[in-house]
PDB file of C-alpha atoms in Angstrom:
ATOM      1  CA  MET A 898     135.928  98.378 142.883  1.00  0.00           C
ATOM      2  CA  THR A 899     138.282  96.210 140.864  1.00  0.00           C
ATOM      3  CA  LYS A 900     137.699  97.178 137.389  1.00  0.00           C
ATOM      4  CA  ARG A 901     136.318  92.973 136.597  1.00  0.00           C
ATOM      5  CA  THR A 902     133.666  94.783 138.735  1.00  0.00           C
ATOM      6  CA  LEU A 903     133.230  97.405 136.400  1.00  0.00           C
ATOM      7  CA  ARG A 904     133.819  95.891 133.144  1.00  0.00           C
ATOM      8  CA  THR A 905     130.609  93.138 135.049  1.00  0.00           C
ATOM      9  CA  LEU A 906     128.585  95.846 136.005  1.00  0.00           C
ATOM     10  CA  ALA A 907     129.124  97.577 132.392  1.00  0.00           C
ATOM     11  CA  ALA A 908     127.973  94.627 130.797  1.00  0.00           C
ATOM     12  CA  ALA A 909     125.113  94.414 132.637  1.00  0.00           C
ATOM     13  CA  ILE A 910     123.875  97.429 132.446  1.00  0.00           C
ATOM     14  CA  ALA A 911     124.212  98.284 128.424  1.00  0.00           C
ATOM     15  CA  ALA A 912     122.341  93.850 128.532  1.00  0.00           C
ATOM     16  CA  MET A 913     119.958  95.835 130.526  1.00  0.00           C
ATOM     17  CA  GLY A 914     119.908  98.713 128.084  1.00  0.00           C
ATOM     18  CA  LEU A 915     119.246  96.218 124.927  1.00  0.00           C
ATOM     19  CA  LEU A 916     116.600  94.402 126.849  1.00  0.00           C
ATOM     20  CA  VAL A 917     114.602  97.598 127.676  1.00  0.00           C
ATOM     21  CA  GLU A 918     114.914  98.493 124.618  1.00  0.00           C
ATOM     22  CA  SER A 919     114.084  95.803 122.410  1.00  0.00           C
ATOM     23  CA  ALA A 920     110.005  95.319 124.997  1.00  0.00           C
ATOM     24  CA  ALA A 921     109.893  98.730 123.673  1.00  0.00           C
ATOM     25  CA  ALA A 922     107.067  98.139 121.014  1.00  0.00           C
ATOM     26  CA  LEU A 923     107.399  98.332 117.352  1.00  0.00           C
ATOM     27  CA  GLU A 924     106.009 100.860 114.720  1.00  0.00           C
ATOM     28  CA  VAL A 925     104.991 101.119 111.341  1.00  0.00           C
ATOM     29  CA  ALA A 926     103.595 104.651 109.838  1.00  0.00           C
ATOM     30  CA  SER A 927     102.829 104.679 105.928  1.00  0.00           C
ATOM     31  CA  SER A 928     101.212 107.021 104.302  1.00  0.00           C
ATOM     32  CA  ALA A 929      99.471 108.714 101.012  1.00  0.00           C
ATOM     33  CA  THR A 930      97.988 111.644  99.639  1.00  0.00           C
ATOM     34  CA  VAL A 931      94.856 110.846  97.179  1.00  0.00           C
ATOM     35  CA  ALA A 932      92.944 112.942  95.028  1.00  0.00           C
ATOM     36  CA  GLY A 933      89.567 113.906  96.646  1.00  0.00           C
ATOM     37  CA  LYS A 934      88.216 116.109  99.466  1.00  0.00           C
ATOM     38  CA  PRO A 935      89.255 114.684 103.260  1.00  0.00           C
ATOM     39  CA  ASP A 936      85.035 114.172 104.050  1.00  0.00           C
ATOM     40  CA  VAL A 937      84.213 112.624 100.286  1.00  0.00           C
ATOM     41  CA  VAL A 938      87.620 110.090 100.790  1.00  0.00           C
ATOM     42  CA  TRP A 939      86.887 109.455 104.565  1.00  0.00           C
ATOM     43  CA  GLN A 940      83.110 108.361 103.142  1.00  0.00           C
ATOM     44  CA  LYS A 941      84.479 105.878 100.930  1.00  0.00           C
ATOM     45  CA  ILE A 942      86.949 104.098 103.841  1.00  0.00           C
ATOM     46  CA  GLY A 943      85.841 105.245 107.369  1.00  0.00           C
ATOM     47  CA  ASP A 944      82.967 103.179 108.023  1.00  0.00           C
ATOM     48  CA  PHE A 945      85.100 100.476 110.170  1.00  0.00           C
ATOM     49  CA  CYS A 946      83.379  97.457 107.665  1.00  0.00           C
ATOM     50  CA  ALA A 947      84.519  99.493 104.414  1.00  0.00           C
ATOM     51  CA  ILE A 948      87.505  97.448 103.977  1.00  0.00           C
ATOM     52  CA  GLN A 949      86.811  94.850 102.185  1.00  0.00           C
ATOM     53  CA  THR A 950      85.826  97.820  99.541  1.00  0.00           C
ATOM     54  CA  TRP A 951      88.978  98.988  99.404  1.00  0.00           C
ATOM     55  CA  HIS A 952      91.992  96.100 100.671  1.00  0.00           C
ATOM     56  CA  PRO A 953      92.834  94.372  98.809  1.00  0.00           C
ATOM     57  CA  ALA A 954      93.902  91.203 101.277  1.00  0.00           C
ATOM     58  CA  ILE A 955      90.131  91.029 102.991  1.00  0.00           C
ATOM     59  CA  SER A 956      87.578  89.066 100.364  1.00  0.00           C
ATOM     60  CA  LYS A 957      85.258  90.446 103.927  1.00  0.00           C
ATOM     61  CA  CYS A 958      83.894  91.659 106.798  1.00  0.00           C
ATOM     62  CA  ALA A 959      81.760  91.276 109.324  1.00  0.00           C
ATOM     63  CA  GLN A 960      80.388  93.657 112.033  1.00  0.00           C
ATOM     64  CA  SER A 961      78.934  92.553 115.545  1.00  0.00           C
ATOM     65  CA  GLU A 962      78.538  94.408 118.714  1.00  0.00           C
ATOM     66  CA  GLU A 963      79.400  92.302 121.693  1.00  0.00           C
ATOM     67  CA  GLY A 964      79.405  93.989 125.661  1.00  0.00           C
ATOM     68  CA  GLY A 965      78.838  97.140 124.359  1.00  0.00           C
ATOM     69  CA  SER A 966      82.005  97.225 121.750  1.00  0.00           C
ATOM     70  CA  THR A 967      82.298  96.930 118.246  1.00  0.00           C
ATOM     71  CA  TYR A 968      83.925  94.160 115.882  1.00  0.00           C
ATOM     72  CA  ARG A 969      84.701  93.357 113.172  1.00  0.00           C
ATOM     73  CA  THR A 970      85.304  90.082 111.324  1.00  0.00           C
ATOM     74  CA  LEU A 971      88.125  89.770 109.072  1.00  0.00           C
ATOM     75  CA  THR A 972      88.255  87.274 106.694  1.00  0.00           C
ATOM     76  CA  THR A 973      91.039  87.101 103.677  1.00  0.00           C
ATOM     77  CA  SER A 974      91.663  86.395 100.476  1.00  0.00           C
ATOM     78  CA  ASP A 975      92.778  82.501 101.628  1.00  0.00           C
ATOM     79  CA  GLY A 976      90.381  82.363 103.918  1.00  0.00           C
ATOM     80  CA  GLY A 977      92.082  83.542 107.306  1.00  0.00           C
ATOM     81  CA  THR A 978      90.613  85.294 109.291  1.00  0.00           C
ATOM     82  CA  VAL A 979      91.286  88.779 111.965  1.00  0.00           C
ATOM     83  CA  LYS A 980      89.007  90.108 114.624  1.00  0.00           C
ATOM     84  CA  GLU A 981      89.751  93.473 115.776  1.00  0.00           C
ATOM     85  CA  LYS A 982      88.310  95.300 118.666  1.00  0.00           C
ATOM     86  CA  LEU A 983      87.014  99.461 117.011  1.00  0.00           C
ATOM     87  CA  VAL A 984      88.763 101.648 120.242  1.00  0.00           C
ATOM     88  CA  GLU A 985      87.965 104.988 119.066  1.00  0.00           C
ATOM     89  CA  HIS A 986      85.496 106.442 116.405  1.00  0.00           C
ATOM     90  CA  THR A 987      85.143 109.912 114.493  1.00  0.00           C
ATOM     91  CA  ASP A 988      84.503 111.812 111.941  1.00  0.00           C
ATOM     92  CA  THR A 989      88.110 111.519 109.862  1.00  0.00           C
ATOM     93  CA  SER A 990      89.615 108.734 112.171  1.00  0.00           C
ATOM     94  CA  TYR A 991      89.567 105.431 113.789  1.00  0.00           C
ATOM     95  CA  THR A 992      91.610 103.769 115.902  1.00  0.00           C
ATOM     96  CA  TYR A 993      91.056  99.660 116.410  1.00  0.00           C
ATOM     97  CA  GLU A 994      93.045  96.568 118.077  1.00  0.00           C
ATOM     98  CA  ILE A 995      93.545  93.152 116.974  1.00  0.00           C
ATOM     99  CA  ILE A 996      92.595  90.383 119.108  1.00  0.00           C
ATOM    100  CA  ASP A 997      92.963  87.526 117.120  1.00  0.00           C
ATOM    101  CA  SER A 998      94.957  86.884 114.155  1.00  0.00           C
ATOM    102  CA  PRO A 999      97.377  84.409 112.435  1.00  0.00           C
ATOM    103  CA  LEU A1000      99.780  88.006 111.789  1.00  0.00           C
ATOM    104  CA  PRO A1001     102.706  88.080 113.416  1.00  0.00           C
ATOM    105  CA  VAL A1002     101.981  90.665 116.352  1.00  0.00           C
ATOM    106  CA  GLU A1003     100.174  91.555 119.335  1.00  0.00           C
ATOM    107  CA  ASN A1004      98.827  94.227 121.199  1.00  0.00           C
ATOM    108  CA  TYR A1005      98.801  95.286 117.657  1.00  0.00           C
ATOM    109  CA  ARG A1006      96.695  98.765 118.002  1.00  0.00           C
ATOM    110  CA  ALA A1007      96.519 101.443 114.397  1.00  0.00           C
ATOM    111  CA  THR A1008      94.779 104.128 113.358  1.00  0.00           C
ATOM    112  CA  ILE A1009      93.938 104.990 110.181  1.00  0.00           C
ATOM    113  CA  SER A1010      92.637 108.885 109.653  1.00  0.00           C
ATOM    114  CA  VAL A1011      92.593 111.304 106.604  1.00  0.00           C
ATOM    115  CA  SER A1012      93.445 115.638 106.489  1.00  0.00           C
ATOM    116  CA  ALA A1013      93.423 117.743 104.183  1.00  0.00           C
ATOM    117  CA  GLU A1014      96.120 118.456 101.899  1.00  0.00           C
ATOM    118  CA  GLY A1015      95.637 121.359  99.806  1.00  0.00           C
ATOM    119  CA  ASP A1016      92.810 119.811  96.966  1.00  0.00           C
ATOM    120  CA  ARG A1017      94.033 116.392  97.962  1.00  0.00           C
ATOM    121  CA  THR A1018      93.423 113.654 100.915  1.00  0.00           C
ATOM    122  CA  ARG A1019      96.250 112.643 103.340  1.00  0.00           C
ATOM    123  CA  VAL A1020      95.653 108.421 104.372  1.00  0.00           C
ATOM    124  CA  ASP A1021      97.754 108.150 107.243  1.00  0.00           C
ATOM    125  CA  TRP A1022      97.374 104.642 108.397  1.00  0.00           C
ATOM    126  CA  LYS A1023     100.431 103.976 111.804  1.00  0.00           C
ATOM    127  CA  SER A1024     100.171 101.547 113.959  1.00  0.00           C
ATOM    128  CA  SER A1025     102.696 100.206 117.470  1.00  0.00           C
ATOM    129  CA  PHE A1026     102.919  96.032 117.891  1.00  0.00           C
ATOM    130  CA  ASP A1027     104.763  93.640 119.381  1.00  0.00           C
ATOM    131  CA  ALA A1028     105.748  90.979 117.324  1.00  0.00           C
ATOM    132  CA  LYS A1029     105.007  87.829 117.644  1.00  0.00           C
ATOM    133  CA  GLY A1030     106.989  84.501 115.843  1.00  0.00           C
ATOM    134  CA  LYS A1031     108.926  86.290 113.568  1.00  0.00           C
ATOM    135  CA  SER A1032     111.839  88.862 114.163  1.00  0.00           C
ATOM    136  CA  ASP A1033     111.165  92.344 114.405  1.00  0.00           C
ATOM    137  CA  SER A1034     111.867  93.272 110.606  1.00  0.00           C
ATOM    138  CA  GLU A1035     110.139  90.562 109.796  1.00  0.00           C
ATOM    139  CA  ALA A1036     106.576  91.873 111.560  1.00  0.00           C
ATOM    140  CA  LYS A1037     107.168  95.651 111.062  1.00  0.00           C
ATOM    141  CA  ASP A1038     107.674  94.112 106.540  1.00  0.00           C
ATOM    142  CA  VAL A1039     104.355  92.463 107.029  1.00  0.00           C
ATOM    143  CA  ILE A1040     102.422  94.844 108.356  1.00  0.00           C
ATOM    144  CA  SER A1041     104.107  97.444 105.970  1.00  0.00           C
ATOM    145  CA  GLY A1042     102.819  95.642 103.355  1.00  0.00           C
ATOM    146  CA  ILE A1043      99.419  95.405 104.034  1.00  0.00           C
ATOM    147  CA  TYR A1044      99.548  98.961 104.803  1.00  0.00           C
ATOM    148  CA  LYS A1045     100.379  99.483 101.080  1.00  0.00           C
ATOM    149  CA  ALA A1046      97.906  96.569  99.705  1.00  0.00           C
ATOM    150  CA  GLY A1047      95.646  99.191 101.295  1.00  0.00           C
ATOM    151  CA  LEU A1048      97.009 101.937 100.200  1.00  0.00           C
ATOM    152  CA  ASP A1049      97.936 101.670  96.815  1.00  0.00           C
ATOM    153  CA  LYS A1050      93.640 100.966  96.029  1.00  0.00           C
ATOM    154  CA  ILE A1051      92.525 104.035  98.128  1.00  0.00           C
ATOM    155  CA  ALA A1052      94.599 105.964  96.156  1.00  0.00           C
ATOM    156  CA  GLU A1053      93.424 103.778  92.648  1.00  0.00           C
ATOM    157  CA  MET A1054      89.630 103.913  93.905  1.00  0.00           C
ATOM    158  CA  SER A1055      90.425 107.833  93.736  1.00  0.00           C
ATOM    159  CA  GLY A1056      92.058 108.294  91.270  1.00  0.00           C
ATOM    160  CA  ASN A1057      95.315 108.399  91.134  1.00  0.00           C
TER     161      ASN A1057
END
């Protein structure tokens, strides 16, 4: 092979690496340690529609059943709507997917969970998704902001 062919091949391999890297899902994870035992905290936040009581951006939650699956339609304080599907629910966590939303994400899947941390509770909220209509950084910033607002409110409700 000539040097030029090797350089072209190296450039092509490098470009493929960038494509593969940018195709990977983005991830956001946030947590807060709050007052109270996990079962008490989970009683406040663990119901799929309880988000309307602990997230300041959510003014209403309507739960429905479709085809054997549970959905919630969230109405935001500015009138937007987000439809989400419950994927899994345990005694200390639930996982959901966004079905329809104005958020700059797609293929969004998240889990919120509680666990004991000494005599307090750790609340974890994590997700993976692809950016939609915004840069990866902007999409991550939006989701991080949503998580921070919710976790701050949970901490406030728990007496932190």
